[in-house]
Coordinates of C-alpha atoms in Angstrom, one line a residue:
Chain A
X86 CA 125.8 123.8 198.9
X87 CA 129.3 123.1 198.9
X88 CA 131.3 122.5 195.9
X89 CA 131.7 118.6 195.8
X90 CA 127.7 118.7 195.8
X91 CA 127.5 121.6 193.7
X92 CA 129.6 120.0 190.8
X93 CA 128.4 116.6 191.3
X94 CA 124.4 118.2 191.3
X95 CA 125.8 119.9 188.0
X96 CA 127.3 117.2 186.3
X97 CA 124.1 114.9 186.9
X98 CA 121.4 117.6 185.6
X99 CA 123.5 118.1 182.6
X100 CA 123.5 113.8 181.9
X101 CA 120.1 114.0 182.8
X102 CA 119.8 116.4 180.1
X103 CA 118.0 119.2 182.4
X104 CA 120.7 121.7 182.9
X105 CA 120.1 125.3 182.3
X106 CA 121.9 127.5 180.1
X107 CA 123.6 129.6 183.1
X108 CA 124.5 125.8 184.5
X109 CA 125.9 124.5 181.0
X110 CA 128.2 127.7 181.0
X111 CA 128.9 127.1 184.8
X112 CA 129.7 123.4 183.8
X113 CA 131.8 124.6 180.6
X114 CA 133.9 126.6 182.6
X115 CA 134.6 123.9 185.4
X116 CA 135.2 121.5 182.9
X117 CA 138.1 123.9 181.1
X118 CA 139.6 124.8 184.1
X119 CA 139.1 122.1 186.7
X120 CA 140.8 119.2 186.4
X121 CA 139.6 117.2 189.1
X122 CA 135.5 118.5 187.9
X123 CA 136.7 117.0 184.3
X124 CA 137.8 113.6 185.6
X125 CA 134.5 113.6 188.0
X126 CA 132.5 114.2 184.6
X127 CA 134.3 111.8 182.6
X128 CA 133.7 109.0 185.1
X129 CA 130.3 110.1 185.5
X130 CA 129.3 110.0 181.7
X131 CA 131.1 106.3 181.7
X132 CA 129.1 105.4 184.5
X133 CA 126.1 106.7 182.4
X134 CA 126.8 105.0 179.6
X135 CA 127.6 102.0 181.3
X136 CA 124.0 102.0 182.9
X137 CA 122.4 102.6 179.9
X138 CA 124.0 99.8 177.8
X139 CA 123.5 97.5 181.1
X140 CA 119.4 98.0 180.9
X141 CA 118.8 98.4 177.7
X142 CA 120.8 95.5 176.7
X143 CA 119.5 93.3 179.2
X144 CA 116.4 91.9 177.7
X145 CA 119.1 91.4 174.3
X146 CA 121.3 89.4 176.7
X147 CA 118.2 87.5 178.1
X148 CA 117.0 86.3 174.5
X149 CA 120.2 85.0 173.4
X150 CA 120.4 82.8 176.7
X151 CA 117.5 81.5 176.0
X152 CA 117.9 80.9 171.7
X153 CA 121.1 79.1 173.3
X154 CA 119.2 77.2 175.7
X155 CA 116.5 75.9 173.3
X156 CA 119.4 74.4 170.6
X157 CA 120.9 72.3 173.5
X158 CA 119.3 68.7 172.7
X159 CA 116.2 68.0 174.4
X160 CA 117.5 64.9 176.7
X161 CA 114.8 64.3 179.6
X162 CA 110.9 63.8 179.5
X163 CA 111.1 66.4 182.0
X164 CA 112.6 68.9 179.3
X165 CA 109.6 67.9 176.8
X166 CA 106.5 69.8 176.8
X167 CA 103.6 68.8 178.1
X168 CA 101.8 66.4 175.9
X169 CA 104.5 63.9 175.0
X170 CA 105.8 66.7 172.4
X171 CA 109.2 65.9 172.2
X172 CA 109.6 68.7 169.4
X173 CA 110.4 72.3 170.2
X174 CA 111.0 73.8 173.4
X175 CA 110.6 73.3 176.7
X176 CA 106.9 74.3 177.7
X177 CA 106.7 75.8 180.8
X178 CA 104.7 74.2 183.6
X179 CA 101.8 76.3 184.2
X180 CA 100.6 75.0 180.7
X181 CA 96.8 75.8 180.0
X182 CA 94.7 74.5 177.6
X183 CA 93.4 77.4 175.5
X184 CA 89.6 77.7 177.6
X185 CA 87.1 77.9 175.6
X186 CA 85.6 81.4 175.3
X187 CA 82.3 81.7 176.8
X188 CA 79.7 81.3 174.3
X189 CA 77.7 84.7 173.9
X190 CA 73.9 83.9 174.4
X191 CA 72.2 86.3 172.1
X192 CA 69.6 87.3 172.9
X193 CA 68.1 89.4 170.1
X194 CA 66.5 92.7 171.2
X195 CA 62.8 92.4 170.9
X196 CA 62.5 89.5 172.8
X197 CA 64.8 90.5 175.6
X198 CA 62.7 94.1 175.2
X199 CA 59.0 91.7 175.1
X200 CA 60.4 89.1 178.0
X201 CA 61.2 92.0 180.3
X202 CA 57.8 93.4 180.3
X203 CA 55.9 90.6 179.8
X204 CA 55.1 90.3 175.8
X205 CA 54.9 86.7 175.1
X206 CA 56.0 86.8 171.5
X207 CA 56.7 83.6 170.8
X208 CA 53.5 81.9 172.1
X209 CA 51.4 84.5 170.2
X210 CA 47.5 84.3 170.8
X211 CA 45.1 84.8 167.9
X212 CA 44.7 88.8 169.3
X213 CA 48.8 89.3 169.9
X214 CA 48.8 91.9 167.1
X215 CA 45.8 94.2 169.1
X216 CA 47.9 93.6 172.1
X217 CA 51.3 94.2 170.8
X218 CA 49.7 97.7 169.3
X219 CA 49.2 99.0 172.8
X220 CA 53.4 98.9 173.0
X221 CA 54.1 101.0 169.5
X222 CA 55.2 103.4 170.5
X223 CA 57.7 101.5 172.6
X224 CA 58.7 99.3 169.7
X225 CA 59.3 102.4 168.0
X226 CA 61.7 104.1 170.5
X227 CA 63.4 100.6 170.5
X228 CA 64.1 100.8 167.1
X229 CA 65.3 103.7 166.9
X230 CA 67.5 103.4 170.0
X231 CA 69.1 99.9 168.4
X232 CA 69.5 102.1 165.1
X233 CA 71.4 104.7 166.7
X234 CA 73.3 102.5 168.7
X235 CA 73.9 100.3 165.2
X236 CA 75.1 103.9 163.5
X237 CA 77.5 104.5 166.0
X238 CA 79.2 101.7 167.0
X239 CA 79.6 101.1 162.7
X240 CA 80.8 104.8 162.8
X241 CA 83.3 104.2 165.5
X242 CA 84.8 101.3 164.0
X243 CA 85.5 103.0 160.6
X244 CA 87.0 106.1 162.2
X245 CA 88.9 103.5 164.4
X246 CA 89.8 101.8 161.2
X247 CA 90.7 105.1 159.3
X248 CA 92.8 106.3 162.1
X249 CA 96.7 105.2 161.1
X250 CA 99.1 104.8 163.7
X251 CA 101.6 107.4 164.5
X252 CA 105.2 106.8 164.9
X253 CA 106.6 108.4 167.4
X254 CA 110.1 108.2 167.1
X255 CA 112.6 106.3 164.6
X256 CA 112.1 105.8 160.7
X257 CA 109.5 103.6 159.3
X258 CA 109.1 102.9 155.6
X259 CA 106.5 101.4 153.8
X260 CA 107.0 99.7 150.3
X261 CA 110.4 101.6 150.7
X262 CA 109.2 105.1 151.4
X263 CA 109.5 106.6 154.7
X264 CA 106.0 107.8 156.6
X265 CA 105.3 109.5 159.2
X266 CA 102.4 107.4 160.0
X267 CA 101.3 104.1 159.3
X268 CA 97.7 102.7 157.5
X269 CA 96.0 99.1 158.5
X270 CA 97.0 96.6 156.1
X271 CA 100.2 97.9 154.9
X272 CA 103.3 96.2 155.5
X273 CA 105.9 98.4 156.8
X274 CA 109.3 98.4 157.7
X275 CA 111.7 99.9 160.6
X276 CA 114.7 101.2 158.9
X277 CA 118.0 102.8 159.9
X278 CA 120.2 101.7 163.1
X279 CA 117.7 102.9 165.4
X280 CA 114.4 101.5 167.1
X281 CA 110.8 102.8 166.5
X282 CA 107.9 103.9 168.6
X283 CA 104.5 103.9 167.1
X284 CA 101.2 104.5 169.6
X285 CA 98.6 102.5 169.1
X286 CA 94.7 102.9 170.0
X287 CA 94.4 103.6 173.5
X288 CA 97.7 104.8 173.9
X289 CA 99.6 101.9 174.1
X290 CA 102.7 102.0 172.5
X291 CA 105.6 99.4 171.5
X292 CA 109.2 100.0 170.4
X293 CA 110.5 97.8 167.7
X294 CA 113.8 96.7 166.9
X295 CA 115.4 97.5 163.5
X296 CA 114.9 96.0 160.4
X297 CA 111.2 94.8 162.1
X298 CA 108.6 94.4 159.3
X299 CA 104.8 94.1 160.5
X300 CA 101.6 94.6 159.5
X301 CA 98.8 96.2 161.5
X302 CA 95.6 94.8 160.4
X303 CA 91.9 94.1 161.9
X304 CA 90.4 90.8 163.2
X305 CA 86.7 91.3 163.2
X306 CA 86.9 94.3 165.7
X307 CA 90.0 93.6 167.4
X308 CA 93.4 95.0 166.4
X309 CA 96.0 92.8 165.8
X310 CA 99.6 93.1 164.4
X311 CA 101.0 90.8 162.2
X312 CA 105.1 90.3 162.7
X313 CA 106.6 88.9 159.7
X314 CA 110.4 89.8 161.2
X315 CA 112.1 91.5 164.1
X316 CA 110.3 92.1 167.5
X317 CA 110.1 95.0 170.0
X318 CA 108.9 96.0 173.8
X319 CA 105.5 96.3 174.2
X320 CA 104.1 98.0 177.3
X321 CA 100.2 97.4 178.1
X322 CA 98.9 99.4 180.8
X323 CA 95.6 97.6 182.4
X324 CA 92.9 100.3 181.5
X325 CA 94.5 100.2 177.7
X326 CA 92.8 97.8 174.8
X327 CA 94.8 93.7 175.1
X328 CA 97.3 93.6 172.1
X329 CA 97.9 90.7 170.0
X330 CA 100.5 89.7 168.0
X331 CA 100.2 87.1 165.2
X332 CA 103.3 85.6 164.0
X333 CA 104.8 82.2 161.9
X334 CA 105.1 80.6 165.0
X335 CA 101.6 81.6 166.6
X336 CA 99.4 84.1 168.0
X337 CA 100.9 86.0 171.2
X338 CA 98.0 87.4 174.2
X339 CA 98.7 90.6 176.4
X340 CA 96.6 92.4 178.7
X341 CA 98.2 94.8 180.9
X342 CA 102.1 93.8 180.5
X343 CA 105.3 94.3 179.7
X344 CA 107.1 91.9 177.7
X345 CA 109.7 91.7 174.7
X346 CA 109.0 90.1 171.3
X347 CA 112.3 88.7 168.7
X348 CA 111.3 86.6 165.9
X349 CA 114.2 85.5 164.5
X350 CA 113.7 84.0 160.6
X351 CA 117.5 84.7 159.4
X352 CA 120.5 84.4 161.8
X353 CA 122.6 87.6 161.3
X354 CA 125.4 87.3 159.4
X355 CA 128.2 87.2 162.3
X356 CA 126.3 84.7 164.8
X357 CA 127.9 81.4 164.2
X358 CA 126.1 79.1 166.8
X359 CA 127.9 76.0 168.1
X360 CA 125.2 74.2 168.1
X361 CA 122.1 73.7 165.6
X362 CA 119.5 76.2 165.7
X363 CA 116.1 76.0 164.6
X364 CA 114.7 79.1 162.6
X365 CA 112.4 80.8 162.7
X366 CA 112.4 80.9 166.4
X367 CA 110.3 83.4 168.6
X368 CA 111.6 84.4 171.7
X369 CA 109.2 85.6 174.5
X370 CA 110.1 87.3 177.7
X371 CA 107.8 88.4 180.2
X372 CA 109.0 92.0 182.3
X373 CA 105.7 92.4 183.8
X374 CA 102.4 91.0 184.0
X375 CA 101.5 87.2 182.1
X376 CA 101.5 86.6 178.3
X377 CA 99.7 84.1 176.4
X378 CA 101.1 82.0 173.7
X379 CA 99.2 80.1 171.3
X380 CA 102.1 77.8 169.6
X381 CA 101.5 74.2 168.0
X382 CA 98.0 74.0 169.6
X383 CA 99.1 74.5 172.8
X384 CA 98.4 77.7 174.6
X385 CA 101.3 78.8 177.1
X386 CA 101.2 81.6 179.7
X387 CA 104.0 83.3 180.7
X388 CA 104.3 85.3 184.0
X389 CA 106.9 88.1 184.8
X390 CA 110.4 86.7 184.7
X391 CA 109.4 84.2 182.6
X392 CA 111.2 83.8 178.9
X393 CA 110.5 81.0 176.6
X394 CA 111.8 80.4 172.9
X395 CA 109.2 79.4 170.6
X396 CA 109.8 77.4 167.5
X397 CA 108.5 75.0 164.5
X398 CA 109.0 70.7 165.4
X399 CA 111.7 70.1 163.2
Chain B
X283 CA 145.6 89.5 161.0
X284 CA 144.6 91.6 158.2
X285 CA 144.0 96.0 158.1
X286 CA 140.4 95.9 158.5
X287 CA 140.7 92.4 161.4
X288 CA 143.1 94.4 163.4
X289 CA 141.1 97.5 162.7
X290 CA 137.8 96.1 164.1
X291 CA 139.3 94.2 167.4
X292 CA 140.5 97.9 167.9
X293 CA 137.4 99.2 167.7
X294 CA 135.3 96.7 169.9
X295 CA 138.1 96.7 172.1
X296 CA 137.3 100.7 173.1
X297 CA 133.7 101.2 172.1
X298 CA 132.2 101.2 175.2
X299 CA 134.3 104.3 176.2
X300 CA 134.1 106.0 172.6
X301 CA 130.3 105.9 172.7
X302 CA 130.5 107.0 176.6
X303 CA 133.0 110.0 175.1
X304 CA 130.3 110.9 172.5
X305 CA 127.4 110.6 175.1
X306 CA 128.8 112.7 177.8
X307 CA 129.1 115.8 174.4
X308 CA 126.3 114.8 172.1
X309 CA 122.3 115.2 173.3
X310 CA 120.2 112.2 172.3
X311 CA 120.7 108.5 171.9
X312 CA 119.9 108.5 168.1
X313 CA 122.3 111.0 167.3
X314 CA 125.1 109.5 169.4
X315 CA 124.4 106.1 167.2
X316 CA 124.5 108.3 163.8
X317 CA 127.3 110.3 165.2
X318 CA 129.0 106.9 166.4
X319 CA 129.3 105.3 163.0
X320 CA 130.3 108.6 161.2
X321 CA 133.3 108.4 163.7
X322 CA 133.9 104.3 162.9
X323 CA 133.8 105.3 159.2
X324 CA 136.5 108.2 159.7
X325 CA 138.8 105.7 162.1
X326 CA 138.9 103.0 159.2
X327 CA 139.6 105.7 156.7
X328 CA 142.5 107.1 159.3
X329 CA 143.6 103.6 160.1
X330 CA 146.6 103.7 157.9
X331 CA 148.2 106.6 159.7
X332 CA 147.2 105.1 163.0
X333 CA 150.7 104.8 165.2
X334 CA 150.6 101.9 167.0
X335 CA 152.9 103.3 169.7
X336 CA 149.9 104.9 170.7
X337 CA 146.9 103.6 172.9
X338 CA 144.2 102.9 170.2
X339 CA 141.5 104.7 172.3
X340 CA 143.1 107.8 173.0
X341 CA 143.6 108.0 169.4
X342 CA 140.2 107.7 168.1
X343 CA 139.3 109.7 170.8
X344 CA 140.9 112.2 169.4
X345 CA 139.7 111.9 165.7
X346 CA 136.2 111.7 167.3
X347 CA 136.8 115.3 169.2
X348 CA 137.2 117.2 166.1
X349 CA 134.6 115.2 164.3
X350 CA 132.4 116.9 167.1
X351 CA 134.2 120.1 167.0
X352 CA 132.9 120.4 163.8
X353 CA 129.5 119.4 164.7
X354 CA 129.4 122.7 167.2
X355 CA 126.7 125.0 166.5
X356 CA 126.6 127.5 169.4
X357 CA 123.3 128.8 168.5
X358 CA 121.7 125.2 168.5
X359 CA 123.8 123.3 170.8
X360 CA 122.4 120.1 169.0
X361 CA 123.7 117.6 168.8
X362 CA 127.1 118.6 170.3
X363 CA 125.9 120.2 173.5
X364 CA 129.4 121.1 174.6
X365 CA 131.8 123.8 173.4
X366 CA 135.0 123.0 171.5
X367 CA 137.2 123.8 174.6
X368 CA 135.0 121.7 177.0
X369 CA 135.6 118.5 174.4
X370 CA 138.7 119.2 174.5
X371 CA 138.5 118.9 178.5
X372 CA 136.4 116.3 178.3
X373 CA 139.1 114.4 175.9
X374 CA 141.8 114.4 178.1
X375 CA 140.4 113.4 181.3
X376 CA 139.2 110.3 179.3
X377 CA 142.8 109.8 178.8
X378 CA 143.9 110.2 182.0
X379 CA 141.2 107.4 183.5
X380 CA 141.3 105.1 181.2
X381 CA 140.2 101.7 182.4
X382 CA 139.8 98.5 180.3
X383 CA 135.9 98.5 180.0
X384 CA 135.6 94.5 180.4
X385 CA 136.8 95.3 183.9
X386 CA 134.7 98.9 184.1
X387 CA 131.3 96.5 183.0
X388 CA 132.3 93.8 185.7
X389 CA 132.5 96.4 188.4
X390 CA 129.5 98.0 187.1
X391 CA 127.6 94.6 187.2
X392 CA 128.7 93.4 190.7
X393 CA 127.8 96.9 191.9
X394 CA 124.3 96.6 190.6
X395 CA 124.0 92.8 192.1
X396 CA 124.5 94.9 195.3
X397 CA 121.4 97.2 195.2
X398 CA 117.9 96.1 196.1
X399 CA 115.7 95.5 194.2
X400 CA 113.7 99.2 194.5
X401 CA 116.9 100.9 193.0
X402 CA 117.1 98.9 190.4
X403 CA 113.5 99.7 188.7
X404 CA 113.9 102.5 189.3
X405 CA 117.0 103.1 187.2
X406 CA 115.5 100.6 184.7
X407 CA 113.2 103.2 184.2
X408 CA 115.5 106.0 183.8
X409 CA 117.8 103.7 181.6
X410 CA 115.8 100.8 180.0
X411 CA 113.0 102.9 179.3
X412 CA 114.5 106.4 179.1
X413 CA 111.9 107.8 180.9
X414 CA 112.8 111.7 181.9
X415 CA 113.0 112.5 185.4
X416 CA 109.5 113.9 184.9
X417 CA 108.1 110.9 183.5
X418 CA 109.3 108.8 185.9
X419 CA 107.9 111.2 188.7
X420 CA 104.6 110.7 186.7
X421 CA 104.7 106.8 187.1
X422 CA 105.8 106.6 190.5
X423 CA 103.7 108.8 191.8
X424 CA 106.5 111.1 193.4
X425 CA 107.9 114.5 193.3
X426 CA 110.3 115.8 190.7
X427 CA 112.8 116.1 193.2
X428 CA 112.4 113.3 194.9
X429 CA 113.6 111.4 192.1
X430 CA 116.5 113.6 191.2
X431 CA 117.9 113.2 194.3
X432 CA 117.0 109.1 194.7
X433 CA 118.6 108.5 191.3
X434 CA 121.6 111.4 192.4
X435 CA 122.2 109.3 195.1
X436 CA 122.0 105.8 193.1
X437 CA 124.7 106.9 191.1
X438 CA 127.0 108.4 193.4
X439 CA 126.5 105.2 195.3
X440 CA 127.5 103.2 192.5
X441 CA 130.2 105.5 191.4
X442 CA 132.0 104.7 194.6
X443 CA 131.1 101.2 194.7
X444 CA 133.0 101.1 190.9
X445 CA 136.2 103.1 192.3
X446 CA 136.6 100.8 195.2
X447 CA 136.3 97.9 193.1
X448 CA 138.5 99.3 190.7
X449 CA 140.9 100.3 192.7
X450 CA 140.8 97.0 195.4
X451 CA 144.2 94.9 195.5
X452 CA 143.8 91.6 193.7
X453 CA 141.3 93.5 191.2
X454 CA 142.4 92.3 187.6

C-alpha cells in the first residue's frame, strides 16, 4: 500500500472508530511529525463532522419547513383538507377514511368443535345428552386444550406486561429519578442534552429527543405509548409488533417504518416565528414505509417522503 | 453589542469546527456534547481576556486543547482518544485550514446533491443512524470490507469534490 492510501486507510479506521492500538500509535506519530498527514486528518474529521451534522440534522431541518409551512394562511380550497375543513393543515391527498376493522365472528369453541364433526347442539333431540356422551372424552380433551391455551396466553400477557423496557442509551428519569429501565404506566422523562434509546417488545426500538416525556401503557393487549411532549425516530422492521403512538393531537399507526415524531406544546425560548403558530402541533415525517394518522376524525396515511404537520382547528 | 451577545455570535460563528476539533480527539458523540459545553462554559469564563486581534476560533481552539489535555488518561484513552502531543498536532493544522464553515456546509451540501442516491443511504446509515461499519454490513447484507472501502471511497470522493469547490475561482 502506498503511503497516501496507507494514511488516508489510517485516518478513516481511526473516525470510524476501528483503529488498533499499533495503528493509533502509527497515527500519533504521523500526526506529530507530518504535517501534510495532520492537515489530511483535520480536513477529514471536518468532513466527518460535517456529514454527521448534515444527516442527523436533516429530519430537524425537515420539521421546521414544514411547522413554517403550516403557519402560512391557508388561502386555496385546494390547500384545505379534504372535507371542507378549512382548519388545520393541509391533508394530504391519499386521504382514507379510517376502514372499519373487520368484525371478528366468534365462534365459541364447542360449537365450532360440534359443527365440525357433526354434533348438532343447537337443535338438540330429546336423546342429545346419550348421544353427546359418546364424545366425552373429546369434550374433555377440549377443555383442557382451551384451558391451557387460556393459562398461557393470560401468562404471557402478564410477563409481557411485567417486562419494563430497557433504555439503551441516554438518561431517562421517572418522577425525577433516573432508571435504568422503564415500567408501563409511569410517566418518564428524557433528560440531559442527549437523546434516548429504549427497546421495545420485539426489538423495535425508538430514539427520543430530549426533554421527551411519555408514557408506555397497554390498550387491551396492544402496546401503545403515550407522548405528552417531545418526539423521536422510530424504526419498525416488518416481522416486529406495529407501534402506536397516542398523542393530544391523535393516535399515530406504524407497521414496518421509519418515521420521525415532534410534538411541539411550548415553542422554545429563542424561536420567534414571523408568523402565527398554532401549538401544540405534531409534526410527522415518513423515511420509510407509510404511517397512519388519526387526527380530527380524519385518518391520514403518510408514505415515505411524506411530512405533514398536525394540529388543533383554531 | 453586549459581553455575553458578542460572546455568543462568536461562538455560533466557529462551532461547527470546535465540535469537528473535539470529534476528531474525543470517542463518542455524547461525550463530545458534554465535553462541548464544558468548553462553551470555560470560553465565557475566558471571554474577558479574549484578544480580539486574534481569530476567535483559533483561540477557543486552543482553550479547548488543554481542556482535553487534561481529559488524557493513557491507560483509558476515553474519552480523549489522542495524546497531548497529537492535539497539539491536531490544533494547529485546524489553524492553518481554516475555512468559514457557512462556505465548508455549502460545499458539503452541493457535493452530496451530486451523489446518487445509493451513496447517500448508505452514509445515512453510517451518519443518521450511526450504525458501525458492522452493523451496517449486517443490514445490507454485505461484507465488512466491502463497506469500508464503499464508504472509504465516499468520502475521499467528497473530500475532493469540497477542495475543488473550495478552492474554484468565483467561490465566495
Amino acid at each position: 500500500m502506498s503511503t497516501p492510501d496507507r494514511s488516508h486507510a489510517l485516518i478513516q479506521r481511526y473516525l470510524d472508530g476501528v483503529s488498533s492500538e499499533a495503528e493509533l500509535a502509527e497515527l500519533e506519530q504521523l500526526l506529530a511529525t507530518d504535517l501534510q498527514f495532520a492537515s489530511a486528518f483535520a480536513e477529514a474529521s471536518r468532513l466527518h463532522a460535517g456529514l454527521e451534522g448534515y444527516f442527523r440534522k436533516q429530519y430537524k431541518i425537515d420539521q421546521v419547513a414544514a411547522l413554517l409551512a403550516a403557519s402560512q394562511p391557508v388561502s386555496s380550497a385546494a390547500d384545505r383538507p379534504a372535507g371542507g375543513r378549512s382548519d388545520g393543515p393541509p391533508v394530504p391527498e391519499r386521504l382514507v377514511k379510517p376502514a372499519s376493522p373487520p368484525v371478528p365472528t366468534f365462534v365459541p369453541g364447542y360449537r365450532w368443535w360440534s359443527n365440525s364433526r357433526g354434533v348438532r347442539i343447537e337443535s338438540r333431540p330429546a336423546n342429545a345428552f346419550q348421544r353427546l356422551s359418546r364424545y366425552r372424552w373429546q369434550w374433555i380433551a377440549a377443555a383442557m386444550l382451551l384451558l391451557t391455551l387460556g393459562t398461557f396466553l393470560w401468562s404471557s400477557r402478564n410477563q409481557a406486561q411485567d417486562r419494563p423496557f430497557q433504555i439503551i442509551s441516554g438518561r431517562v428519569a421517572v418522577a425525577g429519578r433516573e432508571v435504568t429501565e422503564i415500567h408501563e404506566n409511569a410517566l418518564f422523562e428524557v433528560v440531559g442534552q442527549g437523546a434516548a434509546v429504549i427497546e421495545l417488545a420485539g426489538g423495535t426500538r425508538v430514539e427520543l429527543f430530549p426533554s421527551t416525556r411519555a408514557t408506555f401503557r397497554r390498550d387491551s393487549m396492544r402496546l401503545l405509548m403515550h407522548l405528552e411532549s417531545g418526539g423521536g425516530d422510530f424504526s419498525v422492521q416488518p416481522d416486529q409488533p406495529a407501534v402506536q403512538v397516542e398523542t393530544v393531537l391523535g393516535m399515530v399507526r406504524s407497521e414496518g417504518s421509519r418515521f420521525s415524531l415532534d410534538l411541539v406544546t411550548v415553542l422554545p425560548k429563542r424561536f420567534s416565528p414571523t408568523a402565527p403558530v398554532w401549538l401544540p402541533t405534531l409534526s410527522v415525517v415518513v423515511a420509510q414505509g407509510s404511517v397512519t394518522v388519526e387526527h380530527a376524525g380524519v385518518a391520514t396515511r403518510l408514505a415515505a417522503g411524506e411530512q405533514r404537520v398536525f394540529m388543533n382547528p383554531t | 453589542m453586549d459581553l455575553q451577545e458578542e460572546y455568543l455570535k462568536l461562538l455560533f460563528g466557529c462551532e461547527l469546527e470546535l465540535r469537528a476539533f473535539i470529534g476528531s480527539i474525543v470517542r463518542g458523540s455524547h461525550d463530545c456534547d458534554d465535553l462541548f459545553q464544558e468548553i462553551a462554559l470555560t470560553l465565557w469564563k475566558e471571554f474577558a481576556r479574549y484578544d480580539r486581534s486574534r481569530p476567535f476560533g483559533a483561540w477557543a481552539r486552543g482553550i479547548a486543547a488543554v481542556k482535553l489535555m487534561q481529559r488524557w488518561d493513557q491507560s483509558k484513552r476515553l474519552p480523549v482518544v489522542l495524546s497531548p502531543e497529537a492535539i497539539q498536532s491536531v490544533c494547529n493544522a485546524f489553524d492553518q485550514s481554516e475555512v468559514p464553515a457557512s462556505r465548508r456546509a455549502e460545499a458539503l451540501e452541493h457535493c452530496l446533491d451530486q451523489l446518487p442516491e445509493k451513496s447517500r443511504r448508505l452514509l445515512a446509515l453510517r451518519y443518521e443512524r450511526s450504525l458501525t461499519i458492522e452493523q451496517i454490513a449486517q443490514e445490507l447484507q454485505a461484507t465488512l470490507d466491502a463497506v469500508y472501502q464503499s464508504l472509504s471511497r465516499l468520502r475521499a470522493r467528497l473530500q475532493d469534490c469540497i477542495n475543488r469547490r473550495l478552492s474554484a475561482p468565483g467561490a465566495r
